[in-house]
Amino acid sequence: MRKLAVDVVVIGGGSTGVGVVRDVAMRGYSAVLLERADLAQGTSGRFHGLLHSGGRYVVSDPGSATECAEENVIVTRIHADAVEPTGGYFVTAPGDDPEFADKFLAGAAATGVPAREISVAEALRNEPRLNPGILRAVEVQDGTVDGWQMTWGAARSAMEYGAKVLTYHKVTKIDRADGRVSAVHCVDLKDGEDVRIECTFVLNCAGPWAGQVAAMADCHPVDVIPGRGIMIAMNHRLVNRVINRLIYPADGDILVPVHTVSIIGTTDVKVENPDDLAIEPVEVQEMLDAGEILIPGFRKSRALHAWAGARPLIKDSRVSSSDTRHMSRGMAVIDHHERDGLDGMLTIGGGKLTTYRLMAEHIVDEMCRKLGETRACRTASEIVPGSENQKNYVVTHRLHDREEDRLEDQIICECELMSRQMFVKAWDDQPQATFDDIRRQLRLGMGPCQGGFCSMRATGVALETKHIDIERATGLLRLFLKNRWIGLWPILYGDQVRQTALDNWIFNGTLDIDHLPAPEEEVKL
Ligand SMILES: Cc1cc2nc3c(=O)[nH]c(=O)nc-3n(C[C@H](O)[C@H](O)[C@H](O)COP(=O)(O)OP(=O)(O)OC[C@H]3O[C@@H](n4cnc5c(N)ncnc54)[C@H](O)[C@@H]3O)c2cc1C
């Protein structure tokens, strides 16, 4: 058994946990973050990609609206490389109540969310694919954010301040002694070794799994209710701004341009188990219909991938526990001393990816208060590594880089312009990675061919770098394709069926990957 000792153990490597470990380390505590998978493999990698302006909540949830508006400005600055400040429109679609726009503008003024009504002609001029029947349009400061890029930026910052970030470490038990937390047990999923970490404080940031983690310390049930939502990526940037419907929040009312694609979403259904998020065919149809309302002809574009995430919502006494759509998106810190007689442990839930930094500030302030210490939060003013040049992401940045080195560097993934050098560097930095880990950082296989051509090239290059042998290479390729398939089968229609049939033939026919030399046990992580 490996043993460690730190001041603070942070559980969960989504945006919240990574924000928390960064804040803890910047305030001078020794800290370790434990994540059972890769960083942002939970909700923070399965979200809609919207950096909220706050507009969505100005009528339904004013507190969250103000938090989003303030954090939008901070996140755009400190994570410049992860944020594209696209701007956004809220539009009244045909059949929607035009008077809602007046409530919206009043709510925006009251909550400090910048918003300005523009003419329908201006909206259509700037977004020509928009439904020409829209009745009103309001401009807001929505943006798009790459959750993986943002989370890694915060993690690198935390590591610079001395924090340890242990991915693929699953927490199994939390020890208590004399009414205090004393240690956290986890297992290293890569080599099976048990690890025990002595600590003074535990910060539970396990998102929709926070209730499961609290139970490991024998706490009373924590009311984190997973609200499942599905999203579908379409193969074009159909719009260049975030397009929201100007209605009370509902299913399928936002279209977000993320990198080279557009994402329609989402639904909101209470589920029992955040690890079981099957996508129902009826929800896919609902999303495609919702897309048609905003962009006539939406169904004619190619649906590339569907996925689902679970919102870590805190039970709200004002609404029924099955009505996750209307629960507040506000954050909540749970003090286990008050409710469970356990010192040294706090749990956080709710919030948004947009407000991750503020969530971290709140829980770490509370921890400092409990420890009787005053250490100021500095996360809002310090830029994370990778964003030092203060240039926000633009969708053409890889094309620009490509034009600089196109004679020297081979392209591995054409859809996402991922070059050989980018891949080799990531692989050198993380020789234990899976292709999915690399995908989250470099967007390998996320474009229209969904890994059809790039995944085998990546496998070849990985072999050449000699970090892996032929058996592991085959295992990693098969795992990658299996995971891509999970998001493909629910949306197989039109041209994507032809693309998938071609990919399938390449892998199962020409390459016959099921019969290549493979590890005795299938690679699973
Ligand atoms: C469908 C949908 C769309 C959304 N869209 C947006 C949006 O556009 N903009 C926005 O701002 N917000 C959005 N959100 C909200 C946002 O994604 C979440 O609030 C945020 O990502 C939650 O982050 P988290 O770190 O709290 O949880 P998570 O990202 O889920 O992180 C929790 C982590 O804990 C880990 N964990 C669990 N158990 C253990 C264990 N035993 N040991 C170690 N680790 C463990 C998990 O693997 C996971 O990585 C959306 C949410 C959903 C569901």
Coordinates of C-alpha atoms and ligand atoms in Angstrom, one line a residue, residues 10-19 33-52 56-57 68 143 145 150-151 166 168-173 184-187 189 204-210 212-213 216 226-231 254 256 265-268 274-275 277 307-313 329 348-356 359, ligand 1:
V10 CA -10.1 16.9 -3.0
I11 CA -12.4 14.2 -4.5
G12 CA -13.5 14.5 -8.1
G13 CA -11.6 15.8 -11.1
G14 CA -14.4 17.7 -12.9
S15 CA -14.4 21.5 -13.2
T16 CA -15.4 22.0 -9.6
G17 CA -12.8 19.7 -8.0
V18 CA -10.0 21.0 -10.2
G19 CA -11.0 24.6 -9.4
L33 CA -6.9 15.6 -6.1
L34 CA -8.3 12.1 -6.7
E35 CA -10.3 11.4 -9.8
R36 CA -11.5 7.9 -10.7
A37 CA -11.2 8.4 -14.5
D38 CA -9.5 11.1 -16.6
L39 CA -9.9 14.8 -15.8
A40 CA -13.4 16.1 -16.8
Q41 CA -14.6 12.7 -17.9
G42 CA -17.8 13.1 -15.9
T43 CA -20.3 15.9 -16.3
S44 CA -17.6 18.5 -17.1
G45 CA -16.8 16.6 -20.3
R46 CA -20.4 15.9 -21.1
F47 CA -22.0 19.3 -21.1
H48 CA -23.2 21.7 -23.7
G49 CA -20.2 23.9 -24.1
L50 CA -21.9 27.2 -23.2
L51 CA -20.1 29.8 -21.2
H52 CA -23.3 31.4 -19.8
R56 CA -30.8 31.8 -19.6
Y57 CA -31.6 32.4 -15.9
C68 CA -22.9 33.5 -14.5
G143 CA -19.5 32.4 -25.2
V145 CA -15.9 27.0 -23.5
M150 CA -10.4 24.8 -19.1
T151 CA -10.1 22.0 -16.6
L166 CA -4.0 11.7 -9.4
Y168 CA -7.6 7.0 -12.4
H169 CA -7.6 6.9 -8.6
K170 CA -11.0 5.8 -7.3
V171 CA -11.9 6.7 -3.7
T172 CA -13.3 3.7 -1.8
K173 CA -13.5 4.8 1.8
V184 CA -9.0 8.8 2.4
H185 CA -8.5 5.4 0.8
C186 CA -8.4 5.0 -3.0
V187 CA -7.2 2.4 -5.5
L189 CA -7.0 1.7 -11.3
N204 CA -16.1 16.4 -1.7
C205 CA -16.5 17.7 -5.3
A206 CA -17.8 14.5 -6.9
G207 CA -20.7 16.2 -8.7
P208 CA -23.6 13.8 -9.3
W209 CA -21.6 11.1 -7.4
A210 CA -21.2 13.4 -4.3
Q212 CA -22.0 8.2 -3.0
V213 CA -18.8 9.8 -1.7
M216 CA -18.2 6.5 2.3
P226 CA -28.7 13.7 -11.1
G227 CA -30.6 15.5 -13.9
R228 CA -29.7 13.8 -17.2
G229 CA -29.5 15.8 -20.4
I230 CA -28.6 14.7 -23.9
M231 CA -26.8 16.7 -26.6
I254 CA -30.1 26.2 -27.2
V256 CA -24.0 26.2 -29.4
G265 CA -29.5 20.4 -26.4
T266 CA -30.6 19.5 -24.0
T267 CA -33.2 17.5 -22.1
D268 CA -33.5 17.3 -18.3
P274 CA -25.3 8.9 -12.9
D275 CA -23.4 6.0 -14.4
L277 CA -27.3 7.6 -18.9
W307 CA -23.9 12.0 -25.5
A308 CA -25.5 12.6 -22.1
G309 CA -24.4 14.1 -18.8
A310 CA -26.0 14.3 -15.3
R311 CA -26.4 17.7 -13.6
P312 CA -25.4 17.6 -9.9
L313 CA -28.5 19.4 -8.7
R329 CA -28.8 25.9 -10.8
I348 CA -20.4 21.0 -2.8
G349 CA -23.1 20.6 -5.4
G350 CA -25.2 22.5 -7.9
G351 CA -23.7 25.3 -9.9
K352 CA -22.5 25.4 -13.5
L353 CA -19.3 24.8 -15.3
T354 CA -19.4 28.6 -16.0
T355 CA -19.3 29.2 -12.2
Y356 CA -16.7 26.6 -11.3
M359 CA -17.9 27.4 -6.4
Ligands
LIG1 C1 -26.6 18.0 -20.1 C2 -25.9 19.1 -19.4 C3 -25.5 20.3 -20.1 C4 -24.8 21.3 -19.4 N1 -24.5 22.4 -20.0 C5 -23.8 23.4 -19.4 C6 -23.3 24.5 -20.1 O1 -23.5 24.6 -21.3 N2 -22.6 25.4 -19.5 C7 -22.4 25.3 -18.1 O2 -21.7 26.2 -17.6 N3 -22.8 24.2 -17.4 C8 -23.4 23.3 -18.0 N4 -23.8 22.1 -17.4 C9 -23.5 22.0 -15.9 C10 -22.1 21.6 -15.8 O3 -21.7 20.7 -16.7 C11 -21.9 21.0 -14.4 O4 -22.4 21.8 -13.4 C12 -20.4 20.8 -14.1 O5 -19.7 20.2 -15.1 C13 -20.3 19.9 -12.8 O6 -18.9 19.7 -12.6 P1 -18.5 18.9 -11.3 O7 -17.0 19.0 -11.2 O8 -19.2 19.4 -10.1 O9 -19.0 17.4 -11.6 P2 -18.3 16.3 -12.6 O10 -17.7 17.0 -13.8 O11 -19.3 15.3 -12.8 O12 -17.1 15.8 -11.7 C14 -17.2 14.9 -10.7 C15 -16.1 13.9 -10.8 O13 -16.1 13.1 -9.6 C16 -15.5 11.8 -10.1 N5 -15.8 10.8 -9.1 C17 -17.0 10.2 -8.8 N6 -16.9 9.2 -7.9 C18 -15.6 9.2 -7.6 C19 -14.8 8.4 -6.7 N7 -15.3 7.4 -6.0 N8 -13.4 8.6 -6.7 C20 -12.8 9.6 -7.4 N9 -13.5 10.4 -8.3 C21 -14.9 10.2 -8.3 C22 -16.2 11.6 -11.4 O14 -15.5 10.7 -12.2 C23 -16.2 13.0 -12.0 O15 -15.2 13.3 -12.9 C24 -24.5 21.1 -18.0 C25 -24.8 19.9 -17.4 C26 -25.4 18.9 -18.1 C27 -25.7 17.6 -17.4

